[in-house]
Coordinates of C-alpha atoms and ligand atoms in Angstrom, one line a residue:
M122 CA 38.4 136.4 73.8
T123 CA 39.0 133.2 70.9
L124 CA 36.9 132.7 67.6
T125 CA 36.2 129.1 66.8
D126 CA 34.0 127.9 63.6
N127 CA 32.3 131.7 62.6
R128 CA 31.4 132.1 66.8
F129 CA 33.8 134.7 68.9
T130 CA 33.9 133.1 72.8
L131 CA 34.9 134.7 76.2
G132 CA 35.8 132.7 79.1
G133 CA 34.2 129.7 76.8
V134 CA 31.2 132.0 76.7
D135 CA 29.5 131.9 73.1
M136 CA 29.5 136.0 72.8
L137 CA 26.4 136.8 70.8
R138 CA 24.5 134.5 73.4
L139 CA 25.9 137.2 75.9
V140 CA 23.8 139.8 73.4
E141 CA 21.2 137.8 73.6
E142 CA 20.6 136.8 76.8
F143 CA 21.5 140.2 79.2
G144 CA 20.4 143.0 76.1
S145 CA 22.9 145.3 74.4
P146 CA 24.9 147.4 74.8
V147 CA 26.4 145.3 78.1
Y148 CA 30.5 144.9 79.9
V149 CA 31.4 141.1 80.0
Y150 CA 34.7 140.6 82.3
D151 CA 36.2 137.4 82.3
A152 CA 37.9 136.0 85.8
A153 CA 40.2 133.7 83.6
T154 CA 42.0 136.2 82.6
I155 CA 42.2 138.5 85.3
E156 CA 43.2 135.6 87.4
R157 CA 45.8 135.3 84.7
Q158 CA 47.4 138.3 84.7
Y159 CA 47.1 138.7 88.6
K160 CA 49.5 135.4 88.1
R161 CA 51.7 136.8 86.2
L162 CA 52.5 140.2 88.2
D163 CA 52.9 137.7 91.1
A164 CA 55.4 135.4 89.3
A165 CA 57.2 139.3 87.8
F166 CA 57.2 139.7 92.0
A167 CA 58.6 136.8 92.8
G168 CA 62.3 137.7 94.1
I169 CA 61.2 140.3 96.2
E170 CA 58.3 140.0 99.6
H171 CA 55.4 142.0 98.2
E172 CA 51.7 142.4 98.5
I173 CA 49.7 143.6 94.9
K174 CA 46.9 145.9 96.2
Y175 CA 44.2 146.3 93.1
A176 CA 43.7 150.4 92.4
C177 CA 39.6 149.3 92.6
K178 CA 38.9 152.6 91.1
A179 CA 39.5 150.4 87.7
L180 CA 36.6 148.4 88.3
T181 CA 34.0 147.7 92.2
N182 CA 32.4 145.7 91.3
V183 CA 32.2 143.6 94.5
N184 CA 31.6 140.4 92.7
I185 CA 35.0 141.1 90.7
L186 CA 36.6 142.2 94.1
S187 CA 36.0 139.2 96.0
F188 CA 37.2 137.1 93.0
I189 CA 40.6 139.2 94.0
R190 CA 39.9 138.7 97.5
R191 CA 39.7 135.1 96.4
I192 CA 42.9 135.2 94.3
G193 CA 44.7 136.9 97.1
G194 CA 45.1 140.2 96.0
G195 CA 44.7 143.9 98.4
L196 CA 42.7 146.6 97.6
D197 CA 43.9 149.2 97.4
T198 CA 41.0 152.2 97.4
V199 CA 40.3 156.4 96.9
S200 CA 37.4 156.9 98.5
L201 CA 34.8 155.4 101.6
N202 CA 32.5 154.5 99.6
E203 CA 35.4 151.9 97.7
L204 CA 36.6 150.8 101.5
H205 CA 32.9 149.6 101.9
L206 CA 32.6 148.2 99.1
G207 CA 36.3 146.0 100.1
L208 CA 34.4 145.2 103.3
K209 CA 31.6 143.9 101.6
A210 CA 33.8 141.8 99.5
G211 CA 35.0 140.2 102.9
F212 CA 38.5 141.7 102.6
E213 CA 40.1 142.0 106.0
P214 CA 40.8 146.2 106.6
N215 CA 43.9 145.8 107.0
N216 CA 44.5 144.8 103.3
I217 CA 42.8 147.5 102.4
F218 CA 44.5 151.1 101.7
Y219 CA 43.1 153.9 101.7
T220 CA 45.0 156.8 99.0
P221 CA 42.9 159.8 99.4
N222 CA 43.6 163.1 97.9
N223 CA 41.8 166.3 99.0
V224 CA 39.6 164.5 101.6
S225 CA 38.7 165.7 104.0
F226 CA 40.2 165.3 107.9
S227 CA 37.0 163.4 109.0
E228 CA 36.9 161.4 106.0
V229 CA 40.3 160.2 107.3
Q230 CA 39.2 158.6 110.5
E231 CA 36.7 157.2 109.2
A232 CA 38.7 155.4 107.2
I233 CA 41.2 154.9 110.1
A234 CA 37.5 153.8 112.8
L235 CA 37.1 151.5 109.8
G236 CA 40.6 149.9 109.9
A237 CA 42.5 151.0 106.7
R238 CA 45.6 151.5 105.8
L239 CA 46.2 154.8 105.6
N240 CA 48.5 157.0 103.3
L241 CA 47.9 160.5 102.7
D242 CA 49.5 162.4 100.5
N243 CA 49.6 166.2 102.5
L244 CA 51.2 167.9 104.9
P245 CA 48.5 169.4 107.1
M246 CA 46.6 166.5 107.1
L247 CA 50.0 164.8 108.7
E248 CA 49.9 167.7 111.2
K249 CA 46.3 166.2 112.0
L250 CA 46.5 162.7 112.4
G251 CA 49.9 164.0 114.8
Q252 CA 47.9 166.1 117.1
T253 CA 44.8 163.9 117.2
Y254 CA 46.6 160.4 117.6
G255 CA 50.2 161.0 117.6
G256 CA 52.2 157.9 117.0
S257 CA 49.6 155.5 117.1
V258 CA 48.4 155.2 113.7
P259 CA 51.0 153.8 111.3
V260 CA 51.0 156.0 108.0
C261 CA 52.5 155.4 104.7
V262 CA 53.2 159.1 103.6
R263 CA 53.1 159.4 99.0
I264 CA 56.0 161.3 97.8
N265 CA 55.8 162.8 94.8
P266 CA 58.9 162.1 92.9
H267 CA 58.4 164.6 90.2
I268 CA 58.5 162.6 87.1
M269 CA 57.0 162.5 84.0
A270 CA 55.8 159.4 83.1
G271 CA 52.7 157.1 81.8
G272 CA 50.4 157.5 78.5
N273 CA 49.5 161.1 78.0
E274 CA 49.2 164.6 80.6
K275 CA 46.0 163.3 81.9
I276 CA 47.4 160.3 82.8
S277 CA 50.3 161.2 84.6
T278 CA 50.1 161.4 88.5
G279 CA 53.7 162.5 89.9
H280 CA 55.3 165.0 87.6
I281 CA 56.4 168.7 89.2
N282 CA 52.6 170.8 88.3
S283 CA 50.5 167.3 89.2
K284 CA 48.1 167.5 92.6
F285 CA 49.8 163.8 93.8
G286 CA 52.1 163.5 97.2
I287 CA 54.1 164.9 99.3
S288 CA 57.3 167.3 97.1
M289 CA 60.6 165.4 97.3
T290 CA 62.4 168.3 97.5
Q291 CA 60.1 168.5 101.0
V292 CA 61.1 165.5 103.0
D293 CA 62.6 167.6 105.6
A294 CA 59.1 168.6 106.3
I295 CA 57.9 165.6 106.6
V296 CA 60.9 164.0 109.1
R297 CA 59.4 168.0 111.3
V298 CA 56.8 166.5 111.1
Q299 CA 57.2 163.1 112.6
E300 CA 59.8 164.4 115.0
K301 CA 57.3 166.7 116.8
Y302 CA 54.5 164.0 116.8
G303 CA 55.9 160.8 116.9
L304 CA 54.2 159.7 113.6
D305 CA 54.5 155.6 113.0
I306 CA 55.4 156.7 109.3
A307 CA 55.6 152.7 108.2
G308 CA 55.6 153.2 104.2
L309 CA 56.5 155.8 101.6
H310 CA 54.1 155.6 98.2
M311 CA 54.6 156.9 94.7
H312 CA 52.3 156.2 91.5
T313 CA 53.6 158.7 89.1
G314 CA 51.4 157.6 86.0
S315 CA 48.5 155.4 84.1
E316 CA 50.4 152.9 80.9
I317 CA 54.1 153.6 81.8
V318 CA 55.8 150.8 79.3
D319 CA 59.1 152.0 79.9
T320 CA 61.1 150.7 83.0
D321 CA 63.9 152.5 83.1
I322 CA 61.4 155.9 84.3
F323 CA 60.0 153.3 86.6
L324 CA 63.0 152.4 88.3
Q325 CA 63.7 156.1 88.8
G326 CA 61.1 157.1 90.5
A327 CA 61.7 153.5 92.6
Q328 CA 65.3 154.9 93.1
I329 CA 63.5 158.4 94.3
L330 CA 61.5 156.5 96.7
L331 CA 64.5 153.9 98.0
E332 CA 66.2 157.2 99.3
A333 CA 64.0 159.4 100.3
G334 CA 63.1 156.4 102.9
R335 CA 66.7 157.0 104.3
R336 CA 65.2 159.6 106.4
F337 CA 62.6 157.4 108.2
K338 CA 64.0 154.1 109.9
T339 CA 60.4 153.0 110.9
L340 CA 59.2 152.0 107.0
R341 CA 58.3 148.6 106.7
F342 CA 57.4 148.9 102.9
F343 CA 57.6 150.5 100.1
D344 CA 54.7 151.1 97.6
F345 CA 55.9 151.7 94.3
G346 CA 52.2 152.4 92.8
G347 CA 50.2 150.4 89.8
G348 CA 51.0 152.1 86.5
F349 CA 52.0 148.7 84.1
K350 CA 50.4 149.1 80.8
V351 CA 49.1 146.0 79.1
P352 CA 48.4 146.0 75.3
Y353 CA 45.3 148.5 73.8
K354 CA 45.8 147.6 69.8
P355 CA 47.2 144.5 67.8
D356 CA 50.3 144.3 68.5
D357 CA 50.7 147.1 70.9
N358 CA 53.8 147.2 73.6
E359 CA 53.1 147.0 77.3
T360 CA 55.2 146.9 80.3
N361 CA 58.0 144.2 80.7
V362 CA 56.7 143.5 84.1
E363 CA 59.5 140.4 84.6
E364 CA 61.8 142.9 83.2
L365 CA 60.9 145.0 85.8
G366 CA 60.8 143.1 88.6
S367 CA 64.1 141.6 88.2
R368 CA 65.4 145.2 88.5
L369 CA 63.5 146.3 91.1
A370 CA 64.5 143.1 93.1
V371 CA 67.9 143.4 92.7
L372 CA 67.4 147.3 93.0
C373 CA 66.0 146.9 96.3
H374 CA 67.8 144.1 98.6
E375 CA 71.1 146.5 97.8
E376 CA 68.5 149.7 99.8
M377 CA 68.2 146.5 102.8
K378 CA 72.2 146.6 103.2
H379 CA 72.5 150.1 102.5
R380 CA 69.0 150.6 105.1
G381 CA 71.2 147.2 107.2
N382 CA 66.6 146.2 107.6
S383 CA 64.8 144.4 105.2
F384 CA 61.3 145.4 103.8
Y385 CA 57.8 144.6 101.3
V386 CA 56.8 146.0 98.1
C387 CA 53.6 146.4 97.4
F388 CA 52.3 147.7 93.8
E389 CA 48.7 149.1 93.2
P390 CA 48.1 147.2 89.8
G391 CA 44.1 148.6 88.0
K392 CA 44.3 148.6 84.1
Y393 CA 46.7 145.7 84.5
L394 CA 44.6 143.1 86.9
V395 CA 40.8 144.2 84.8
S396 CA 41.7 146.4 81.2
E397 CA 41.5 142.8 78.8
A398 CA 39.2 141.4 81.4
G399 CA 36.2 143.7 79.8
M400 CA 34.0 144.2 76.6
L401 CA 31.9 146.3 75.8
L402 CA 28.8 145.0 73.8
A403 CA 26.8 146.8 72.2
R404 CA 24.5 146.6 68.9
V405 CA 25.0 148.3 65.2
N406 CA 21.8 150.7 64.9
V407 CA 22.7 152.3 61.9
V408 CA 25.4 152.4 58.5
K409 CA 25.0 155.8 57.6
Q410 CA 27.0 156.7 53.8
T411 CA 28.8 160.7 54.6
P412 CA 30.5 162.2 51.9
A413 CA 33.7 162.3 55.0
T414 CA 32.8 158.9 56.2
T415 CA 31.5 155.8 56.8
F416 CA 29.3 155.4 60.2
A417 CA 28.2 152.8 62.2
G418 CA 26.3 154.0 65.3
V419 CA 26.1 151.9 68.5
D420 CA 23.6 151.5 71.0
T421 CA 25.6 153.1 73.3
G422 CA 28.8 156.3 73.6
L423 CA 30.8 158.5 75.9
N424 CA 28.0 158.0 78.7
H425 CA 29.0 154.3 78.5
L426 CA 32.8 154.2 78.1
I427 CA 34.5 157.6 77.5
R428 CA 37.6 156.8 77.0
P429 CA 38.4 157.1 73.5
M430 CA 36.9 160.9 73.6
F431 CA 38.9 161.9 76.5
Y432 CA 41.7 160.9 76.3
K433 CA 42.1 160.3 73.1
A434 CA 42.1 155.9 74.1
Y435 CA 42.3 153.7 71.7
H436 CA 39.9 150.8 71.5
H437 CA 40.1 147.9 69.2
I438 CA 36.7 146.8 67.5
T439 CA 35.4 143.8 66.5
N440 CA 32.7 142.7 64.4
I441 CA 31.6 139.5 66.4
S442 CA 28.7 138.8 63.9
N443 CA 30.3 138.8 60.8
P444 CA 34.1 137.7 61.5
H445 CA 35.1 136.5 57.7
G446 CA 33.3 140.2 56.1
A447 CA 35.1 142.2 53.8
V448 CA 37.4 145.1 55.4
R449 CA 36.4 148.2 55.1
P450 CA 36.7 151.4 56.6
Y451 CA 34.7 152.6 59.0
S452 CA 34.1 155.2 61.8
V453 CA 32.2 153.6 64.8
A454 CA 30.3 156.4 66.4
G455 CA 27.9 156.8 69.7
Y456 CA 24.3 157.4 70.6
I457 CA 24.8 160.3 72.4
C458 CA 23.4 164.0 71.2
E459 CA 27.9 165.5 71.6
T460 CA 30.5 164.0 68.5
D461 CA 31.0 161.1 70.7
N462 CA 33.5 158.7 67.9
F463 CA 35.5 155.4 69.2
A464 CA 37.4 154.9 66.0
W465 CA 37.6 157.3 62.3
D466 CA 37.4 155.8 59.1
R467 CA 39.4 152.2 61.2
E468 CA 39.8 148.9 58.5
M469 CA 37.2 146.4 60.4
A470 CA 35.3 142.9 58.8
E471 CA 31.8 144.1 56.7
I472 CA 29.4 146.3 58.9
R473 CA 25.4 145.8 59.0
E474 CA 22.6 147.1 61.0
G475 CA 21.6 144.9 63.9
D476 CA 25.2 142.9 64.1
V477 CA 27.4 143.3 67.3
L478 CA 30.1 144.9 68.2
A479 CA 33.0 144.6 71.0
F480 CA 35.3 147.0 72.2
H481 CA 38.8 145.9 73.6
N482 CA 40.7 146.6 76.7
A483 CA 36.6 147.8 78.3
G484 CA 37.4 146.1 82.4
A485 CA 39.2 149.7 83.3
Y486 CA 37.6 152.4 84.1
G487 CA 34.9 151.6 81.6
I488 CA 32.0 151.3 83.6
M489 CA 33.2 153.5 86.1
M490 CA 33.5 156.0 84.3
A491 CA 30.3 156.4 82.6
S492 CA 27.5 158.5 83.8
N493 CA 23.8 158.8 82.6
Y494 CA 24.8 161.4 80.1
N495 CA 21.4 162.2 77.7
S496 CA 19.6 160.2 80.5
R497 CA 20.3 156.5 79.0
P498 CA 21.0 153.9 81.5
R499 CA 24.4 152.6 82.4
P500 CA 24.4 148.7 80.7
A501 CA 23.9 145.4 82.1
E502 CA 27.9 144.1 83.4
V503 CA 27.5 140.1 83.1
F504 CA 31.6 138.0 84.8
I505 CA 32.6 135.0 83.0
V506 CA 33.4 131.9 85.4
N507 CA 34.3 128.9 85.1
G508 CA 32.6 129.2 81.3
K509 CA 29.1 129.7 83.0
A510 CA 28.1 133.9 82.4
H511 CA 26.5 136.0 86.0
L512 CA 24.6 138.4 85.9
I513 CA 26.6 140.4 88.4
R514 CA 24.6 144.4 87.5
R515 CA 21.1 144.7 85.9
R516 CA 20.4 147.2 83.7
E517 CA 19.6 150.8 84.9
T518 CA 16.0 152.0 84.0
L519 CA 14.1 155.0 83.7
D520 CA 13.1 154.2 87.3
D521 CA 16.8 154.5 88.9
L522 CA 17.0 157.1 87.1
L523 CA 14.0 158.9 88.7
R524 CA 14.9 157.5 92.5
T525 CA 16.9 160.9 93.9
Q526 CA 15.1 163.4 92.1
I527 CA 12.0 164.6 94.3
L528 CA 8.9 165.9 92.8
L529 CA 7.3 168.9 93.8
D530 CA 4.1 169.5 94.3
I531 CA 3.8 172.9 93.0
Ligands
LLP265 N1 47.5 153.8 92.6 C1 47.4 154.9 92.0 C2 47.0 155.7 94.0 C3 46.8 155.9 91.4 O1 45.8 156.9 91.2 C4 46.4 154.3 89.8 C5 44.8 154.8 89.0 C6 46.6 153.2 90.6 C7 46.7 153.3 91.7 C8 46.2 152.3 89.1 O2 46.1 152.9 87.9 P1 46.6 151.9 86.7 O3 47.2 150.7 87.4 O4 45.0 151.4 86.3 O5 47.0 152.9 85.5 N2 41.0 156.8 84.5 C9 42.2 156.3 83.8 C10 43.3 156.5 83.7 C11 43.7 157.3 85.3 C12 43.9 156.5 86.6 C13 44.2 156.8 88.1 N3 45.1 156.8 89.3 C14 42.7 156.2 82.3 O6 41.1 155.1 81.2 O7 42.5 155.8 81.9

């Protein structure tokens, strides 16, 4: 987002014009930012053969998926529908990982039939795979390394109480299932959390995974998951991916010497690729003074961007209608009949009724976690490519809300 002559632009497009053209609220995504992030990560891991699989749960619009395919990425999916969206976006099935948790074996079988690469995270499922397919379907196994990583406990997934992965203490059991059925264990995987800033923690997990890998001669790759942190606040910290990349390359090359064979590595970034590329634009309906604060009430809420309420996540907010207004504290709140505060007493340029606010870092887990609560339709999505804004999802309507309801004649 750039400020020139009193107007904010995103990807070269005037942001207020976006609201005039597509209505409010609206999610907008900038292709150039996604590409910048992809290239930076790709360069950071240049010291080792690698694949970048976009964890598409962050944002699955097929246009975003096909853009990521065009710039060279693969996909990580967690449901059959994500897998189907990936295929629709033109990914080859063998460029799509299927990393489910607590799904039925029939879902796994459907993913196999579609040709996706399997990543399984429980022993009963590995048994079923062996019983049904012997060693004919290569499989990656998700290990839980028992480390606490990531921004907070809600988004940490590799600790001892986490439902994800097979415990690092159960590697013997994995070996037994492999021997029993001749399983082709092609890779080991970990994903320990989101917003991991500390490269030491990341490497600690990687070390555990590499050591577990010594029990499996069949391995061709290690998948170190996603979780790279991007800045959310001005001057916020972020994962130093360059440092991580060079330290990880050293670790992996040492391990290759130890194993006597080479392997490649995979990463599954979600936020890193799309968080900063997205903005949610919303209009101020009401400015209201209370004894406690000044509320700016907007035409969106926890139904469209739940991260501040669900994770206490900070999302920076810019009043794009009044770039040079006098700065004073505002509390920004949604229109949902719940307490859906986006910010409390935050210093912002003077807010007037009708102004448009931009919520930053809305590309990842924004619209994907949106709902129809209070029977509000979900916003439109717009994708900016080469200086041009394209509508990539229309705003929902009352008819969309009624579409799945069955009206009884009783
Ligand atoms: N790989 C696996 C297996 C995952 O479960 C996830 C995220 C990722 C990769 C990508 O993680 P990322 O690079 O985006 O941090 N809704 C939460 C984040 C939950 C992440 C779930 N899994 C949020 O809005 O912060």
